[in-house]
Coordinates of C-alpha atoms and ligand atoms in Angstrom, one line a residue:
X1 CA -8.9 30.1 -17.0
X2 CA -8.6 32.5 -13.8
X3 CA -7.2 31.3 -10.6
X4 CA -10.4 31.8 -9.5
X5 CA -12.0 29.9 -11.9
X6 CA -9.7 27.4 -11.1
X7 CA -9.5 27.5 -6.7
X8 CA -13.6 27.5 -7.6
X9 CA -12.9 23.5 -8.9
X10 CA -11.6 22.8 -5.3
X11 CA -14.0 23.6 -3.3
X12 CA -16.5 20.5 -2.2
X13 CA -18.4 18.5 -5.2
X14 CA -21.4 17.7 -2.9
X15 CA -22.8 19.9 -1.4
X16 CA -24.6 17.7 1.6
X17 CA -28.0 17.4 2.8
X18 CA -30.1 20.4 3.8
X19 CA -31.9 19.9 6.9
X20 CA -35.8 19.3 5.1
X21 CA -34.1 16.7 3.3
X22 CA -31.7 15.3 5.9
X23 CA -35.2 14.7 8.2
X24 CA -37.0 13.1 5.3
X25 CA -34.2 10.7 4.5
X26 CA -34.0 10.0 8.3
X27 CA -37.7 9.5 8.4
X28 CA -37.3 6.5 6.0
X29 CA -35.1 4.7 7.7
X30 CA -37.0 1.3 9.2
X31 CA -34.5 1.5 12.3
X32 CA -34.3 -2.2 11.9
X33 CA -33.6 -4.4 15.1
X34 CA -30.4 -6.1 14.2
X35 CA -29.9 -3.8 12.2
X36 CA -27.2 -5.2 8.9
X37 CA -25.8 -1.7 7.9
X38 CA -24.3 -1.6 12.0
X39 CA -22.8 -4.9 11.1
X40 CA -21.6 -3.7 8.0
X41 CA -19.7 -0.6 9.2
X42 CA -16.1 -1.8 10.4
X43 CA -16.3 1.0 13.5
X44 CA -19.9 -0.4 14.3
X45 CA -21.2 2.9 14.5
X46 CA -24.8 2.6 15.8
X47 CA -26.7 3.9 12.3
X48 CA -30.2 3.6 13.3
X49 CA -29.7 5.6 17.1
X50 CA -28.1 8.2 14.9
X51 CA -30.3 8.4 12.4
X52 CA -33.4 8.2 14.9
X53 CA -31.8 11.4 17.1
X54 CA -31.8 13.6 13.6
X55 CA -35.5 12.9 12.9
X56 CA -36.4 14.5 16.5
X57 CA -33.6 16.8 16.0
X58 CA -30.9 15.8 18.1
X59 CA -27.9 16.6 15.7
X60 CA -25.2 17.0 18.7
X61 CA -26.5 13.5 20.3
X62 CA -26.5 11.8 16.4
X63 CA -23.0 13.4 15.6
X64 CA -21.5 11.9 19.2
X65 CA -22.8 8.4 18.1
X66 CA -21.4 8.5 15.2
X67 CA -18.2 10.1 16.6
X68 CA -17.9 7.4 19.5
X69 CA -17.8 4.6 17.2
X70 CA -15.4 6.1 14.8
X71 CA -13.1 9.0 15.7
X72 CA -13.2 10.3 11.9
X73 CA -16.4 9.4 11.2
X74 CA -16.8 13.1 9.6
X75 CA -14.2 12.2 7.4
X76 CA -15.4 8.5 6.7
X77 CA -19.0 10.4 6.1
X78 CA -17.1 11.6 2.8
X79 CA -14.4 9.1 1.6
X80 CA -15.6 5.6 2.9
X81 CA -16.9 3.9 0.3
X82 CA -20.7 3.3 1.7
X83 CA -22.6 1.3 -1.1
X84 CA -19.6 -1.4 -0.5
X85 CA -20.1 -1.3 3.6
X86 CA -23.4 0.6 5.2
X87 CA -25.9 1.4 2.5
X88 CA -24.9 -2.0 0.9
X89 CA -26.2 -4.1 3.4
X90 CA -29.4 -1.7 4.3
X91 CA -32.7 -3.5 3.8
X92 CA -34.1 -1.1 1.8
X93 CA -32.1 -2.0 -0.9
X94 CA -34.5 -4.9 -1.5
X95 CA -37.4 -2.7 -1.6
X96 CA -37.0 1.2 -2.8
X97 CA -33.3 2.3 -2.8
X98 CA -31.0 2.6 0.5
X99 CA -30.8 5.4 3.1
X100 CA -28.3 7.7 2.5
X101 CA -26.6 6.5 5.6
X102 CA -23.3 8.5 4.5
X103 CA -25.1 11.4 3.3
X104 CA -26.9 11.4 6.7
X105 CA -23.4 11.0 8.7
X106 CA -22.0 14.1 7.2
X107 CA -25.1 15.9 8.3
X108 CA -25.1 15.1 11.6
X109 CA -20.9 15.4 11.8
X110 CA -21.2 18.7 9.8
X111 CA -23.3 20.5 11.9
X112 CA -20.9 19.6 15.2
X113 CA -18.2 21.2 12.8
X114 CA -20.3 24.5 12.3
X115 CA -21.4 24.8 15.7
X116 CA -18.1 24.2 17.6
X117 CA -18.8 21.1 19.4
X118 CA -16.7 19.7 21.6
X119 CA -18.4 16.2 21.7
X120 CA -16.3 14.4 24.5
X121 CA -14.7 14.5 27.6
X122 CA -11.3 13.7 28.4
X123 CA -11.1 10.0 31.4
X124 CA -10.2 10.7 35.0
X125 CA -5.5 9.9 34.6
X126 CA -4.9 6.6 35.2
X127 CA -0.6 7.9 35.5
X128 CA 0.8 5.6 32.2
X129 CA 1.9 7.3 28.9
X130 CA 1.5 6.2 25.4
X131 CA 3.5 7.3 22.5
X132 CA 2.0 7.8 19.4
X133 CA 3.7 7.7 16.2
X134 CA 2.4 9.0 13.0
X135 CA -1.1 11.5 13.6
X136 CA -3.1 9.8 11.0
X137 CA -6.7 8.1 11.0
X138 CA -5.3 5.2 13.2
X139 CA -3.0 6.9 15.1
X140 CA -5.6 9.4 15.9
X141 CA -8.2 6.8 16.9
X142 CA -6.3 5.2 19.1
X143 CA -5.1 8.3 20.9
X144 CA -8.8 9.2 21.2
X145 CA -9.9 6.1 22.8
X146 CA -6.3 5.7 25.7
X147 CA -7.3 9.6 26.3
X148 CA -11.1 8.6 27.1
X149 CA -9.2 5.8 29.3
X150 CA -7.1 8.0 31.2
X151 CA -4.2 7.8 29.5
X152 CA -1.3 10.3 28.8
X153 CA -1.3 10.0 25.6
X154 CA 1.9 12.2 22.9
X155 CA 1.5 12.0 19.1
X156 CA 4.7 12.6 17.4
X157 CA 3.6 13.9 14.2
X158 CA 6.0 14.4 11.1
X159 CA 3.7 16.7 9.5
X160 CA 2.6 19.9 10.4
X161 CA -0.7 19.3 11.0
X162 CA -2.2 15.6 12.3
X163 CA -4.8 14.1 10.0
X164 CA -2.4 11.9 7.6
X165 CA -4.5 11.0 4.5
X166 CA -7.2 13.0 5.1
X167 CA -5.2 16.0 6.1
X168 CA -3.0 15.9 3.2
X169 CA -4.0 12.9 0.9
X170 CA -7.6 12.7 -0.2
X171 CA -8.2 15.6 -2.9
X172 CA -10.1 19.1 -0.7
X173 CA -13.2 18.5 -3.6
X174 CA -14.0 15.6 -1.7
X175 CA -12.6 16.3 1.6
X176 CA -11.7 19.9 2.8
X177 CA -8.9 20.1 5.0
X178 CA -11.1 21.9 8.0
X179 CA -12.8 18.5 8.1
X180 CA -10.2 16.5 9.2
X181 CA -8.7 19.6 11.4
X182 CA -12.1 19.8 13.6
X183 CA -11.7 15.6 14.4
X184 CA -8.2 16.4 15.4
X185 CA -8.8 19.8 17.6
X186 CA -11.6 17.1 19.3
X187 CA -9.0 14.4 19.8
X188 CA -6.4 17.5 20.7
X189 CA -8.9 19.0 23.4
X190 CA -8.7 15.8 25.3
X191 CA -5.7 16.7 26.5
X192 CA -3.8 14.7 23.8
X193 CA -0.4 16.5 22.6
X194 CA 0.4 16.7 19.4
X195 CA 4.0 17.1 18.5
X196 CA 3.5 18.3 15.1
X197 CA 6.5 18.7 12.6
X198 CA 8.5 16.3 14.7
X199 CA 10.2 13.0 13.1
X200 CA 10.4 9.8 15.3
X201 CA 13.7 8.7 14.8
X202 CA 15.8 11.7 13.3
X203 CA 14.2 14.4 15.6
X204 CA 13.5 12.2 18.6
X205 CA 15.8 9.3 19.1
X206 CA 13.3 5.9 19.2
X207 CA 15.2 4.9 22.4
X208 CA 13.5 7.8 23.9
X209 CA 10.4 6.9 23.3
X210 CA 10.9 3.3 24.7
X211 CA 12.0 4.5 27.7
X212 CA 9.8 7.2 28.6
X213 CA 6.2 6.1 27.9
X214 CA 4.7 2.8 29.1
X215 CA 3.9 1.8 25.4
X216 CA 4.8 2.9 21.8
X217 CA 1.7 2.6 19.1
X218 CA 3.6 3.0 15.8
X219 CA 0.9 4.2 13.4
X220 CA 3.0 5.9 10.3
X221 CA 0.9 4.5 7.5
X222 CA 3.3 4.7 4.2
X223 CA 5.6 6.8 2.8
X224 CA 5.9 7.9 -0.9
X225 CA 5.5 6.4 -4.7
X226 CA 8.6 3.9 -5.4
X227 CA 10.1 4.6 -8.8
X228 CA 9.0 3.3 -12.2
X229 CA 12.5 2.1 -12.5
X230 CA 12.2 3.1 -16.6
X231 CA 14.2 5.8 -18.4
X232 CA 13.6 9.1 -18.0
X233 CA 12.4 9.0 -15.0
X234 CA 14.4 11.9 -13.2
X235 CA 13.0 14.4 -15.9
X236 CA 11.5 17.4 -15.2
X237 CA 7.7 16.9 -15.4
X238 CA 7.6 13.4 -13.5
X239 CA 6.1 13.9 -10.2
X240 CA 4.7 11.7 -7.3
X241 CA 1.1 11.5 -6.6
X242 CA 1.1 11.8 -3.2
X243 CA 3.3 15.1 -3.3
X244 CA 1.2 16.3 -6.3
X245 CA -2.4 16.0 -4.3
X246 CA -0.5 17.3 -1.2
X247 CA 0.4 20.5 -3.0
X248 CA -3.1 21.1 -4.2
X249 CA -4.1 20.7 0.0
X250 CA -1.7 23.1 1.4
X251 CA -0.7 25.9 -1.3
X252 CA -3.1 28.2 -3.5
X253 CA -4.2 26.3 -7.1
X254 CA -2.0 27.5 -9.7
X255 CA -2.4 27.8 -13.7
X256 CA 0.3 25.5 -14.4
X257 CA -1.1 22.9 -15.5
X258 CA -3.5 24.7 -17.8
X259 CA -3.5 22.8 -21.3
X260 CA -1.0 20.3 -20.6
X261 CA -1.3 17.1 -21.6
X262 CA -1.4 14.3 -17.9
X263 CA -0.6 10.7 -18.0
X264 CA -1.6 9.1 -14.3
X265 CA 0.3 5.9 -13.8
X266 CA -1.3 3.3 -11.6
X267 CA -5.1 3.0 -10.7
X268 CA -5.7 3.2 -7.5
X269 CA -7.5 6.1 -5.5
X270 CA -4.4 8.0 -5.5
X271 CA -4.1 7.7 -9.1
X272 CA -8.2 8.9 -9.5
X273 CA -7.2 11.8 -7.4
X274 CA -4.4 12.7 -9.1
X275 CA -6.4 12.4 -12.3
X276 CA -9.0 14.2 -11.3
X277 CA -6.9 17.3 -9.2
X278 CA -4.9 17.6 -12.7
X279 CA -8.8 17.9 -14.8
X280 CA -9.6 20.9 -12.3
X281 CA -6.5 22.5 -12.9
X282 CA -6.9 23.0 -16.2
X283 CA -5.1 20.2 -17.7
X284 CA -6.1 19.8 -21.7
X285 CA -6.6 16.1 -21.4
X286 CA -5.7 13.6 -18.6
X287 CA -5.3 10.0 -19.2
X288 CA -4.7 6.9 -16.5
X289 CA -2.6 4.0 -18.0
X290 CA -2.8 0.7 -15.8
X291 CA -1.3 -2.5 -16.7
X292 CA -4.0 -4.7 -15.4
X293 CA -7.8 -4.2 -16.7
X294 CA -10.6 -2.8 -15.0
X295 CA -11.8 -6.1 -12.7
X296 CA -8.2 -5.8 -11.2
X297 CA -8.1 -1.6 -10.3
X298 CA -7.7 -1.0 -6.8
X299 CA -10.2 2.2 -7.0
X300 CA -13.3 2.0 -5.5
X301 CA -16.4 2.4 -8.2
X302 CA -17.6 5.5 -7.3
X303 CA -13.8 7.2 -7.8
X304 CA -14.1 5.4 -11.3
X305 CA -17.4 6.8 -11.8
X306 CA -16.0 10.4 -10.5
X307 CA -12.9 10.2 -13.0
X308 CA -15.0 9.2 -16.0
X309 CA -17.3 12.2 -15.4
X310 CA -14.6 13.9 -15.4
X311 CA -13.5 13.4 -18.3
X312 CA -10.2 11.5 -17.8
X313 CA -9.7 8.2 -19.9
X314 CA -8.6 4.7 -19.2
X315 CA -5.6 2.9 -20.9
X316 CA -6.1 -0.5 -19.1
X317 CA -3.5 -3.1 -20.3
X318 CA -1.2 -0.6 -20.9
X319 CA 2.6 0.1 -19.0
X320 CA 5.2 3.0 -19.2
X321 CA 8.6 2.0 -20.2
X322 CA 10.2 4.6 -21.0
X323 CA 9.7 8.9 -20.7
X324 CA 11.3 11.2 -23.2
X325 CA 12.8 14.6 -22.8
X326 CA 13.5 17.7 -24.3
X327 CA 17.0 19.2 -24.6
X328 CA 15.7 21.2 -21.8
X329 CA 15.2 18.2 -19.6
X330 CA 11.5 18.3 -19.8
X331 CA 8.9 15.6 -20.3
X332 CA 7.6 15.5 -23.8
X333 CA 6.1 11.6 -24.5
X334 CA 5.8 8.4 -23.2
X335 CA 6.7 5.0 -24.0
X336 CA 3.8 2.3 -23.7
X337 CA 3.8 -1.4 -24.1
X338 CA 0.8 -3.4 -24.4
X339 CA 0.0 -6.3 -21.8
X340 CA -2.0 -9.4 -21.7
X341 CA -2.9 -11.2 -18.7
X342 CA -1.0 -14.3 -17.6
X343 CA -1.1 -16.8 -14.7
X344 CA -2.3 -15.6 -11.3
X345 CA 0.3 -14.3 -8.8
X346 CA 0.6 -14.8 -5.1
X347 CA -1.9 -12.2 -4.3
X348 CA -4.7 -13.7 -6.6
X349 CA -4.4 -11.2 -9.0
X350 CA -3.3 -12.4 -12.9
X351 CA 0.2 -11.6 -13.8
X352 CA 0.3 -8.9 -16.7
X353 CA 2.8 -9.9 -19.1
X354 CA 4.6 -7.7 -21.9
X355 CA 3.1 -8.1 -25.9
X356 CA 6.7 -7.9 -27.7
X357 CA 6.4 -5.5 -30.7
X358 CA 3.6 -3.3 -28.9
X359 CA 5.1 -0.3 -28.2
X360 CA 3.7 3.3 -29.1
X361 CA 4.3 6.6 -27.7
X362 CA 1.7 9.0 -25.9
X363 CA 2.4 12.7 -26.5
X364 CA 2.6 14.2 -22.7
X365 CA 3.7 17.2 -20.7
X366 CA 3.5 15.9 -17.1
X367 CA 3.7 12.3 -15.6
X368 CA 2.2 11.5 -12.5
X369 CA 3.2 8.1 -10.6
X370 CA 0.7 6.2 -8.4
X371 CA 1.9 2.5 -8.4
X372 CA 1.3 2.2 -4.6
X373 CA 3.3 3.3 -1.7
X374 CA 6.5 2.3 -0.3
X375 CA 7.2 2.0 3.5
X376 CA 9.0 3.3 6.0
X377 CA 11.3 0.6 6.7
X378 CA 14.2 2.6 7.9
X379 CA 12.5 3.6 11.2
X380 CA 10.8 0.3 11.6
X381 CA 14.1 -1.2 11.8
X382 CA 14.9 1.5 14.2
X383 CA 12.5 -0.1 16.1
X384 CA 14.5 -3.5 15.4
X385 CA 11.0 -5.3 15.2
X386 CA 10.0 -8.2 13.1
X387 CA 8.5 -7.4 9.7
X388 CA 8.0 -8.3 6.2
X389 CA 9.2 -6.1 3.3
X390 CA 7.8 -2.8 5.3
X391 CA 4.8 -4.7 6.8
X392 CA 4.8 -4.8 10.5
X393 CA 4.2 -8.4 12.2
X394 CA 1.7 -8.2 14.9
X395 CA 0.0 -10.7 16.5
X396 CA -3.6 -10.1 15.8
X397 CA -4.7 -10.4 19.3
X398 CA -3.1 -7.7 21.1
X399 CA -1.1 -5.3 17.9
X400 CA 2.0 -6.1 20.3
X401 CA 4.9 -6.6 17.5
X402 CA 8.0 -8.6 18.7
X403 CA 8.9 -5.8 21.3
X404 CA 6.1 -6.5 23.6
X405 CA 6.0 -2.4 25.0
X406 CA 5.6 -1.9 21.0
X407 CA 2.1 -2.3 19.3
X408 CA 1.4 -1.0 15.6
X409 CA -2.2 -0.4 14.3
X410 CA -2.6 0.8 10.5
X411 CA -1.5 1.1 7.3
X412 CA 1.8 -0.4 8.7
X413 CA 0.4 -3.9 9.4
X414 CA -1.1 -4.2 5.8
X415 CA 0.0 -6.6 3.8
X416 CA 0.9 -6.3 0.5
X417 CA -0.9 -6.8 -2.9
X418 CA -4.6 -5.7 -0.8
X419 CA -4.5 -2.1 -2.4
X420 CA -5.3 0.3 0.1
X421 CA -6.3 0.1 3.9
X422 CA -9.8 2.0 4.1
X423 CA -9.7 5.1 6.3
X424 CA -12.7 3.6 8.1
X425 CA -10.6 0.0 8.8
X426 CA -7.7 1.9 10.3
X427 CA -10.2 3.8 12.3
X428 CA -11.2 0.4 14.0
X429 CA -7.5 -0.6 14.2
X430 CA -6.7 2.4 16.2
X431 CA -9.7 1.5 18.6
X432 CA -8.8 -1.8 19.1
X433 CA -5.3 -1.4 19.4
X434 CA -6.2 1.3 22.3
X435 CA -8.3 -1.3 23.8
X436 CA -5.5 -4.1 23.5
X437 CA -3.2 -2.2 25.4
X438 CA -5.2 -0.9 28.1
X439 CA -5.9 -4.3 28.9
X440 CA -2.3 -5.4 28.8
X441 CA -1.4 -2.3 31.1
X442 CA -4.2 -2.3 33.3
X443 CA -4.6 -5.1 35.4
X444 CA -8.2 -5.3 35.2
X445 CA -10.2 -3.9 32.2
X446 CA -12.3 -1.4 32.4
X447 CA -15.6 -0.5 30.6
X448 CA -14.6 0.9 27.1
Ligands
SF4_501 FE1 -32.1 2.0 8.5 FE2 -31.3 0.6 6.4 FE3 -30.0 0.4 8.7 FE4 -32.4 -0.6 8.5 S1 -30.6 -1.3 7.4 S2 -31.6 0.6 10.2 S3 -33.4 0.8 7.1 S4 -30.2 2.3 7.4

């Protein structure tokens, strides 16, 4: 297989609506009074005014709509799981089959990417600063909305570009990398600096930030893949999910994976990407091995539905316990034990439980691990604010933790054993946290 052949697996799976299409779709849409996919949407973007503006042609008006509900709504066009959320609740669904409200998003959103748009306008300085850390979808939203409110607003970014998970962590055949760069050149053009390649606590101390802005929004989502904790871990061939998609975003796709054999550990929508990345690079056969069954995998359907089509297979009930090793040091099989499902946990979820006697081996080249995400503890503690294992304690009314000039929004504030935040949810947490502390340092709220 030629690079070529395989760079050519990258590029997008979908190619999106052309415009005769686009207006027909749009043309279907009842623009329902009350409408249920609005309600549906966790940013509340107003679906039927967008859709209305690209029937008579309005793309820039449609794609600010959609953009002033949700800051990455092109993004959340592509990754948000709409037949759960928007098209789910849509009437038609009772009738003939529902509007392709995401399809219709990325439209509108795509053709303000082609055509430059610069959608909003930066508010009038109201003289307080905000520090943002961590430049993902919630850190971003939130920066967007205090910048529309006058606010100085600094993102301290570890990273060298802003985006987070849709920069870096949501595979390019789903969403390219210049998607989530044009929603942060609109949140940069407000004025917003973006302190890119800059670590909160090791490059700037956190005292700094306390004591120079008005407010602190921590927003630094979660940090790697904690270990398997089996043997053979350390060997060479084991790699992190997150890192492993990351590569495939930032360098050129290389033939090194061509005719290997993958096992993907863990099956969320990390693990589907990871699957899926290791498919289009040429891998000879991929499997995901999960220790729970299908009714318990975090990945939303249509990632299943993408993997299987793929070609990857499923191993449900099935854990790693140990890796083997050449003299070499490199990964040659796996050890798998069988499980059975026991008594429900804390989290709701039935307890998978060991069948003695059931291990067999899987002959493999590379192991990729996506059991979840561990958290940035150190620098919360840095922050010496109240939390749980990693998870930030807020109070839900105003994202203030238990340093009131501190407020966190995100991935950071989700607890544990719920899979994964949606992009779209931490969208609305930015927002919200934005608006919970502009009432807090404004004396009287203004229209938002
Ligand atoms: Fe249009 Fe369906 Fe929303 Fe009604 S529910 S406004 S038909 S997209």
């Amino acid at each position: 297989m030629s690079y070529e052949d395989l760079a050519a697996n990258f590029e997008e799976v979908s190619p999106g609506l052309s415009s005769t299409e686009a207006i027909e779709e749009a043309n279907r849409c009842l623009y329902c009074y009350d409408a249920p996919c609005i309600q549906a949407c966790p940013t509340g973007i107003d679906i039927p005014a967008f859709i209305k503006k690209i029937a008579s042609g309005n793309l820039r008006g449609s794609a600010k709509t959609i953009m002033l509900a949700n800051p990455v709504g092109a993004s959340c066009a592509r990754v948000c799981p709409t037949e759960e959320l928007c098209e789910g609740a849509c009437v038609l669904n009772h009738a003939t089959k529902p509007i392709m409200i995401g399809s219709l998003q990325r439209y509108a959103t795509d053709w303000a990417i082609q055509n430059q748009q610069q959608l909003f306008k930066q508010g009038k300085k109201n003289g307080k600063s905000i520090a943002i850390v961590g430049g993902g979808p919630a850190g971003l939203s939130a920066a967007r909305e205090l910048a529309l409110l006058g606010y100085e607003v600094t993102i301290f970014e570890a990273e060298e570009k802003a985006g987070g998970l849709n920069m870096y962590g949501i595979v390019s055949f789903r969403l390219p990398q210049s998607v989530s760069y044009w929603e942060v050149k609109q949140i940069e053009s407000l004025d917003v600096e973006i302190r890119t390649n800059t670590r909160v606590g090791t490059d700037v101390p956190v005292e700094e930030l306390l004591m120079n802005y008005d407010s602190t929004l921590l927003s630094i989502g979660m940090a790697n893949v904690p270990d398997l904790e089996i043997d053979g871990e350390e060997l060479d061939g084991v790699y992190d999910a997150i890192d492993f998609v990351k590569e495939t975003k930032i360098k050129p796709i290389s033939d090194w994976l061509v005719g290997k054999k993958v096992v993907v550990i863990g099956a969320g929508n990390t693990a589907i990407d990871a699957a899926t990345c290791s498919v289009r690079m040429g891998a000879e056969n991929v499997k995901i091995v999960y220790r729970r069954t299908i009714e318990e995998m975090s990945a939303y359907d249509f990632e299943y539905e993408f993997a299987k089509q793929d070609g990857v297979e499923f191993r449900w009930l099935t854990t790693p316990s140990k890796v083997f090793g050449n003299e070499k040091g490199q990964v040659t099989g796996l050890e798998c034990i069988k499980m059975t499902l026991g008594e429900p946990d804390k989290d709701g979820r039935r307890r998978p439980v060991q069948i003695g006697g059931s291990e067999f081996i899987l002959d493999v080249d590379v192991v990729i691990k996506a059991i979840g995400q561990s958290r940035y503890i150190e620098l919360i503690e840095q922050f010496k604010i109240a939390h749980d294992g990693g998870v930030v304690n807020i109070n839900p009314d105003t994202y203030q933790t238990s340093n009131e000039k501190v407020f966190a929004c995100g991935d950071v504030i989700f607890g544990k054993g719920q899979g994964e935040a949606m992009v779209v949810s931490a969208a609305q947490q930015g927002k919200e946290s934005a608006y919970a502390m502009h009432k807090i340092l404004s004396p009287v709220m203004e229209t938002v």
